[in-house]
Coordinates of C-alpha atoms in Angstrom, one line a residue:
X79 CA -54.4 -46.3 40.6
X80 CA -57.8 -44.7 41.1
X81 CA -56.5 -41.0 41.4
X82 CA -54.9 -42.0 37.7
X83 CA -57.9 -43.7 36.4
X84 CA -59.7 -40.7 37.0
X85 CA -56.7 -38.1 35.5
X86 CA -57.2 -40.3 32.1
X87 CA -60.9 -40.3 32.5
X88 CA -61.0 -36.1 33.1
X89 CA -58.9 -35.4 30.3
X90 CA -60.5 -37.5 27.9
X91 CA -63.5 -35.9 28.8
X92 CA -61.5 -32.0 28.5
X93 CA -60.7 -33.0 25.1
X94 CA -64.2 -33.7 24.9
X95 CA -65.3 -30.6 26.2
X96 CA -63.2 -28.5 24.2
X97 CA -63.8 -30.5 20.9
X98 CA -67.8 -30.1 21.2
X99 CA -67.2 -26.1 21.6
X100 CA -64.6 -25.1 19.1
X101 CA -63.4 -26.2 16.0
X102 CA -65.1 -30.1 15.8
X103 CA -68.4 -27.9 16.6
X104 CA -69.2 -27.7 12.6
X105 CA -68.8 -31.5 11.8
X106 CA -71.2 -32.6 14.2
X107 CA -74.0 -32.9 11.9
X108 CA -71.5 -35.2 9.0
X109 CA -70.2 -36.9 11.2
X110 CA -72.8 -38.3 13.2
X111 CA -74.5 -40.7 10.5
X112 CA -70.9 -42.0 10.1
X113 CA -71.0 -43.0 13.8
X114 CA -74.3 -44.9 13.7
X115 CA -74.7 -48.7 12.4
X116 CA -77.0 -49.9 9.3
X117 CA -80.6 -51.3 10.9
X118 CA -83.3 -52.8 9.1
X119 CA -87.0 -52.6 10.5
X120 CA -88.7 -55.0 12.9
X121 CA -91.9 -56.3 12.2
X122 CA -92.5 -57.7 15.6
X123 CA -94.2 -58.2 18.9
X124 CA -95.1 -55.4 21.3
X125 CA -94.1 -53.6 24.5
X126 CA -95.7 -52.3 27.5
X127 CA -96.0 -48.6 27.5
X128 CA -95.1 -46.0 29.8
X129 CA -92.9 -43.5 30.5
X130 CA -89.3 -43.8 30.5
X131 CA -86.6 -42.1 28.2
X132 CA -84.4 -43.6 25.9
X133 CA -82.1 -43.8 22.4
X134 CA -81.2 -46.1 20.0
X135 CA -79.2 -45.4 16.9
X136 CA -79.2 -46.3 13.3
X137 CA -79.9 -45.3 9.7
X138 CA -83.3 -43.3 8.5
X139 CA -86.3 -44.9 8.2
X140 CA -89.6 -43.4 6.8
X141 CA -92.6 -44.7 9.3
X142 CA -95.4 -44.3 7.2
X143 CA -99.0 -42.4 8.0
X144 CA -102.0 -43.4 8.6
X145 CA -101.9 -46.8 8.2
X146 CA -98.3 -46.8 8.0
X147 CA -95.9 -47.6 6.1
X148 CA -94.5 -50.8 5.8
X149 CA -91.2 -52.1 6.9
X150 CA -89.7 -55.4 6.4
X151 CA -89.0 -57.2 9.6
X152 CA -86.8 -59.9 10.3
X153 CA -86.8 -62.9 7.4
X154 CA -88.3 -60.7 5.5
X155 CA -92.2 -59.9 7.3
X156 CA -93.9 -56.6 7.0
X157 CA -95.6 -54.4 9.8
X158 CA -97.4 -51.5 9.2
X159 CA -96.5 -48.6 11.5
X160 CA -98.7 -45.7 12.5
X161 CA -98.6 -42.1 12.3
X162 CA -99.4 -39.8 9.7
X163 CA -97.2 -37.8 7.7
X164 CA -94.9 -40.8 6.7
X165 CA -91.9 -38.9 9.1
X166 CA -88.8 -39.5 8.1
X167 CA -86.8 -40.7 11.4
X168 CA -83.5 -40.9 11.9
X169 CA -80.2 -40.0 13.4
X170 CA -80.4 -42.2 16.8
X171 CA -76.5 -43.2 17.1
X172 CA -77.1 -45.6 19.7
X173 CA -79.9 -47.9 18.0
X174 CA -79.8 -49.9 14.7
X175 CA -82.8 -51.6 13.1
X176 CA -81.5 -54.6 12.2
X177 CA -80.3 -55.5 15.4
X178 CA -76.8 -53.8 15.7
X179 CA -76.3 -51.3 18.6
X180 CA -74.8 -47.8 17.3
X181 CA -72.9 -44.8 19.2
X182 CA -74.8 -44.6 22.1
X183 CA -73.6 -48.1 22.9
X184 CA -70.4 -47.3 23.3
X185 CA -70.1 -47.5 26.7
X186 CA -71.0 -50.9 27.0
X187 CA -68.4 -51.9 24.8
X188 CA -65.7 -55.1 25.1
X189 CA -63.5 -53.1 27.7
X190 CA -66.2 -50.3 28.8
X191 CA -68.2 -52.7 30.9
X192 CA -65.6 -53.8 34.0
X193 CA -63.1 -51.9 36.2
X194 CA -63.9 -51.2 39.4
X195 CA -67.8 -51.5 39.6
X196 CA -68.4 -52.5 36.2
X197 CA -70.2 -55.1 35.3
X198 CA -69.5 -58.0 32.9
X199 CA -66.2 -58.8 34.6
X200 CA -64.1 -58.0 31.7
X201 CA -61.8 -55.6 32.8
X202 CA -60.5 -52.4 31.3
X203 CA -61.1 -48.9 31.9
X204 CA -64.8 -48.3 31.4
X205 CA -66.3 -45.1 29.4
X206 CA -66.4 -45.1 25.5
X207 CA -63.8 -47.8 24.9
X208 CA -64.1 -49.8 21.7
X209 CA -66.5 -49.3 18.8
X210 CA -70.1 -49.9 18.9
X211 CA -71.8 -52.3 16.6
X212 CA -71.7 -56.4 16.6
X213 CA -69.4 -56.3 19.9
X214 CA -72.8 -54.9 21.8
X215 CA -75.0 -57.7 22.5
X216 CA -78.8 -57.1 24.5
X217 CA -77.4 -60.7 25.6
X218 CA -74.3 -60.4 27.2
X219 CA -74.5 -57.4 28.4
X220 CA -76.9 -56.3 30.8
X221 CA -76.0 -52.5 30.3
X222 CA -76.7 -52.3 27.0
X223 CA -80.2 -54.5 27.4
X224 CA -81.2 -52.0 30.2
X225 CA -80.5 -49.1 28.2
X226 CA -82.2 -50.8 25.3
X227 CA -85.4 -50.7 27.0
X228 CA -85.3 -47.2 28.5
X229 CA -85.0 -46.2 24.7
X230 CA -88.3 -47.8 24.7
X231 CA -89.7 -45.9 27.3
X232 CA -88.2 -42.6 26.2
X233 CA -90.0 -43.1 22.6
X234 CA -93.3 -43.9 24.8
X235 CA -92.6 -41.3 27.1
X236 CA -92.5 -38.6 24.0
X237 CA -95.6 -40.4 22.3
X238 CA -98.0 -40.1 25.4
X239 CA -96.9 -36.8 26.1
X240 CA -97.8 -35.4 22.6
X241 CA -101.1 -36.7 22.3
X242 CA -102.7 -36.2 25.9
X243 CA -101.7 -32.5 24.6
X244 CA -103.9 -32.5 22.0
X245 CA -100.4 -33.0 19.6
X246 CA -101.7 -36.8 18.0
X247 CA -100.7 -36.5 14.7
X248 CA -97.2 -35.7 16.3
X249 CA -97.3 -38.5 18.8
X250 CA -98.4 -41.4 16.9
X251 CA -95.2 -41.8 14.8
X252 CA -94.0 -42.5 18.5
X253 CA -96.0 -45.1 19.3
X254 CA -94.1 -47.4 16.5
X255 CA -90.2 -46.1 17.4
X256 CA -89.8 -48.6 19.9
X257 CA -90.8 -51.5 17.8
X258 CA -89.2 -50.4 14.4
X259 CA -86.1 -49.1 16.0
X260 CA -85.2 -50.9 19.3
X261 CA -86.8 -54.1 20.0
X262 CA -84.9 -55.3 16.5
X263 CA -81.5 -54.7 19.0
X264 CA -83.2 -56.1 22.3
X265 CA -85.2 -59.0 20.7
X266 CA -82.3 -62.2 21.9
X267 CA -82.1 -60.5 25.3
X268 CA -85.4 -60.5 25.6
X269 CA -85.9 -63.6 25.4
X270 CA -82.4 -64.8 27.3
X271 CA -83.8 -63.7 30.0
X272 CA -87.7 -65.3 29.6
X273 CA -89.5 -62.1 28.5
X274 CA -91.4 -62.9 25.8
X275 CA -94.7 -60.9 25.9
X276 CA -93.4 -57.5 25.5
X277 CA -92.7 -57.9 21.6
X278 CA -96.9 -58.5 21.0
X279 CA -97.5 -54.9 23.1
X280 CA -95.1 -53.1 20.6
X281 CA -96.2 -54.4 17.5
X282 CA -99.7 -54.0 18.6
X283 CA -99.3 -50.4 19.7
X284 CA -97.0 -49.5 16.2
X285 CA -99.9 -51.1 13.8
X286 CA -102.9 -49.4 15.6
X287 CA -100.6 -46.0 15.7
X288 CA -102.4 -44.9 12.6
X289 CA -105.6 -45.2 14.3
X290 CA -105.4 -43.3 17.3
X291 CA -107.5 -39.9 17.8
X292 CA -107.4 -39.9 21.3
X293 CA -105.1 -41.3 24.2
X294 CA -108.1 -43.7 25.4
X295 CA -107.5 -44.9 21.9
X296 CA -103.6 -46.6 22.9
X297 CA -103.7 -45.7 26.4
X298 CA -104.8 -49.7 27.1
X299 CA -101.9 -51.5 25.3
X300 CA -99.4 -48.3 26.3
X301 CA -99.8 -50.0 29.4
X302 CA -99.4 -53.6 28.8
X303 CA -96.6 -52.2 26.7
X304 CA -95.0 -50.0 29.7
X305 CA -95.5 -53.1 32.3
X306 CA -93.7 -55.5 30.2
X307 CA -91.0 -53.0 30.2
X308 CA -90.7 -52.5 33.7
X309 CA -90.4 -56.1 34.7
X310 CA -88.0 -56.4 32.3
X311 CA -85.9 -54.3 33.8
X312 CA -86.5 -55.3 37.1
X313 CA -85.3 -58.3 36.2
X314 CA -81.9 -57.1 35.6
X315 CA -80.0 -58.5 38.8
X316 CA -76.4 -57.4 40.1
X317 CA -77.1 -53.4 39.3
X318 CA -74.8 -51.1 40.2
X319 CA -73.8 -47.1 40.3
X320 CA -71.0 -48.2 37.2
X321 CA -73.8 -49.7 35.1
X322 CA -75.8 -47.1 35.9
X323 CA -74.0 -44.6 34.9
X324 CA -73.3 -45.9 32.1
X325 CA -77.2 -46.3 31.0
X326 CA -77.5 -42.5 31.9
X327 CA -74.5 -41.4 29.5
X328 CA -75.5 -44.0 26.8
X329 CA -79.5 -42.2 26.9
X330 CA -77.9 -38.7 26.9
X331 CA -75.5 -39.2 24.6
X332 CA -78.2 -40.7 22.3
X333 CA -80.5 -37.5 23.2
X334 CA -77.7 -35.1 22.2
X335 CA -77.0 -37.5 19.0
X336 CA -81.0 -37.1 18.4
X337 CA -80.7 -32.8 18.6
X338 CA -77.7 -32.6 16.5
X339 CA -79.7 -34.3 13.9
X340 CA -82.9 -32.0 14.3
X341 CA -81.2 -28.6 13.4
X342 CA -80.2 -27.3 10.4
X343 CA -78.9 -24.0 9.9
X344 CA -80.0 -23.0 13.3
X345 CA -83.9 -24.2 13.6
X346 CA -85.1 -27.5 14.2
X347 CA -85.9 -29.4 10.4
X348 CA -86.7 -32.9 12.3
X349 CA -89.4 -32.1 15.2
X350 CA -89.3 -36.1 16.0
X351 CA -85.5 -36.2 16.1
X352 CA -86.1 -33.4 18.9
X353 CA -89.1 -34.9 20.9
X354 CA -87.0 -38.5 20.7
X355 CA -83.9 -36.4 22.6
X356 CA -86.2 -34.6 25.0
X357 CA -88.0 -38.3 25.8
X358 CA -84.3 -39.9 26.7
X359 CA -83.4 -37.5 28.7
X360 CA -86.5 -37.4 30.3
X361 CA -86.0 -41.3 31.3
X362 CA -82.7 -40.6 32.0
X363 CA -83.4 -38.2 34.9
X364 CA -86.0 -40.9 36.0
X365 CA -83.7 -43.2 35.9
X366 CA -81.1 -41.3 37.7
X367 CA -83.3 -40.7 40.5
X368 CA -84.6 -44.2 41.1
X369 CA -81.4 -45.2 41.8
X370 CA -80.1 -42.2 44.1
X371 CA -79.9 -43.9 47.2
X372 CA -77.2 -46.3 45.7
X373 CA -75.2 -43.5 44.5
X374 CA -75.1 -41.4 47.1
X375 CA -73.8 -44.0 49.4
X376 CA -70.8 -44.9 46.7
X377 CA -70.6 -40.8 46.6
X378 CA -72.7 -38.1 47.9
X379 CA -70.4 -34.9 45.5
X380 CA -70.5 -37.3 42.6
X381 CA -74.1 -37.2 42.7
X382 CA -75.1 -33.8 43.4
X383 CA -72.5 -33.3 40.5
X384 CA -74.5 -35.6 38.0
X385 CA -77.4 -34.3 39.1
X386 CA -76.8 -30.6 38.4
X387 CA -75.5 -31.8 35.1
X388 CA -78.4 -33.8 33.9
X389 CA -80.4 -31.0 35.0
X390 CA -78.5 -28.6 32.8
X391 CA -78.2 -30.8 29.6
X392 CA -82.2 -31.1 30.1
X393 CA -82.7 -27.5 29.1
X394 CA -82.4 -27.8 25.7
X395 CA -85.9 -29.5 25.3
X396 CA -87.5 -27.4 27.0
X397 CA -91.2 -28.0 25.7
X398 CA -92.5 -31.1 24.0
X399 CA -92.4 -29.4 20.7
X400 CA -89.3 -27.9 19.1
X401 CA -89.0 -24.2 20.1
X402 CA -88.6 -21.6 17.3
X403 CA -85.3 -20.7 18.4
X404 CA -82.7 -23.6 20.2
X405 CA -82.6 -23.2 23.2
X406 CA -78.8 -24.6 23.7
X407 CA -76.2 -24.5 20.8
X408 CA -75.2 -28.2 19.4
X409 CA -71.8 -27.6 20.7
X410 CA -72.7 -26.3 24.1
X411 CA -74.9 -29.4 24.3
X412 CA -71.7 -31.6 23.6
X413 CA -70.2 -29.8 26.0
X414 CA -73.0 -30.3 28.7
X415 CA -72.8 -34.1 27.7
X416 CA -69.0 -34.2 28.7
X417 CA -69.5 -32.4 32.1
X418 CA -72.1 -35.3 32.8
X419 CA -69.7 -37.8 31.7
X420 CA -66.9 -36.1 34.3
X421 CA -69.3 -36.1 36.9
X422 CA -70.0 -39.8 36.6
X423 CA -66.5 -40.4 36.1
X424 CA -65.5 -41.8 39.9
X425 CA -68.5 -44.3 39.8
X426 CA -66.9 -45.7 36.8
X427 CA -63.3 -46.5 38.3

């Protein structure tokens, strides 16, 4: 049954392969609002800060500059968020402002959560099964709530690495992602699960975005905001090389979701949809490695493999800022995100 489980998974992820590189390669761009879920922005409470990568999904949003813009949470409050240049953001398949997960969620939908290793108990074959939107919930599923919050860290991750380079009006539109655009999605699991001060940090560091000249200027709350994160996760029990597999695909395939959007006619149009991608990956890897020793005792070749895949999807964001020229095609980076998905493959059945 496994040896067939794992003949279904390979050739979905062939057609995959083959899809990204040839003739689906020019609808990529089109298709990939279609995929994403309708979000509405969060006027909330913050997060810690740090370092991890992530991706969420859902329709444009302009964050506003200095000052910010503002965007109406939920019933209808307001919160300013940071950055100058009002940027128009976008194109992140996996989160949804309005609390809906998107594309990138896929794998944590009813039937892509159990099998062998899953989690959730529910059965079924695991990988992209069933559509994203209502049926992922930061609640019920501990996949997608983990994934939720490594989006966080990815948008963090991007935002502290821009402006300790000098890059600040660049990075501050960062600063508010993960309260706009994810904590809208993880808000009820947060608070399932009894953690209730991250929501202050985000909303803290997204209306004093506008502000900041310097790190020292965020660096504080970053790091109330990157703390509450952490124990969050860590307080995720019942972890295993299934779920997180499926947290490394759902942060690539939000990454890739996040590059496709970027180009346009062969440059990069969206330098934040690229620096969001090159933050989720980023996490990703971290992620990856922090949980290693689990994975190679399930299986040593299925690690190296995802390794050496993770590694080679990476090198399309190569610098912080968009290079001149891409350094990976859109379809050849579909095609990377397939091999990863084929090298997790036997910790998912």
């Amino acid at each position: 049954m496994n040896n067939q489980k794992l003949k279904l998974w390979t050739g979905i992820g062939m057609a995959t392969l083959l899809a990204s590189s040839g003739a689906m390669a020019d609808q990529h761009g089109g298709e990939h609002h279609d995929e994403m879920m309708t979000s509405g922005a969060h006027g909330g409470e913050g997060g810690e800060g740090g370092e991890h990568h992530g991706g969420e999904g859902g329709e444009k949003s302009t964050h506003g500059g200095e000052g910010g813009e503002n965007h109406g949470g939920e019933g209808g409050e307001k919160s300013a968020h940071g950055g100058e240049g009002g940027e128009h953001h976008g194109g992140e398949g996996g989160e949804a402002h309005g609390g809906e997960a998107g594309a990138a969620f896929s794998y944590f939908a009813a039937g892509g959560e159990g099998g062998e290793g899953g989690e959730g108990g529910e059965g079924g074959e695991g990988g992209e099964g069933g559509e994203a939107g209502s049926a992922i919930s930061s609640v019920k599923s501990d996949g997608a709530y983990v994934a939720m919050l490594h989006m966080m860290q990815g948008h963090l991750m991007a935002a502290r690495e821009l402006i300790k380079a000098g890059n600040v009006a660049e990075g501050r539109p960062h600063l508010t992602h993960p309260w706009a655009e994810v904590y809208p999605m993880a808000d009820a699991g947060l608070e399932s699960r009894g953690q209730n001060t991250l929501g202050k940090h985000l909303k803290a560091l997204a209306e004093n975005a506008g502000k900041v000249e310097k790190w020292g200027d965020t660096s504080k709350t970053f790091q109330a905001a990157w703390v509450d994160i952490e124990k969050a996760i860590k307080s995720v029990d019942g972890q295993s090389a299934a779920s997180v597999s499926r947290v490394v695909l759902s942060l690539t395939k939000q990454a890739v979701l996040e590059y496709d959007e970027a180009l346009e006619d062969g440059r990069f149009v969206a330098e934040h949809e690229y620096q969001d991608g090159r933050g989720f990956v980023l996490t990703a890897q971290d992620y990856l490695k922090n949980n290693q020793g689990m994975l190679k005792k399930q299986n040593k070749e299925a690690w190296r493999d995802a390794e050496k895949a993770l590694s080679e999807l990476q090198k399309a964001w190569p610098t912080a800022l968009p290079p001149k020229q891409p350094a990976m095609s859109v379809a050849n980076l579909y095609s990377a995100q397939a091999r990863l998905e084929l090298a997790l493959a036997p910790y998912l059945y």
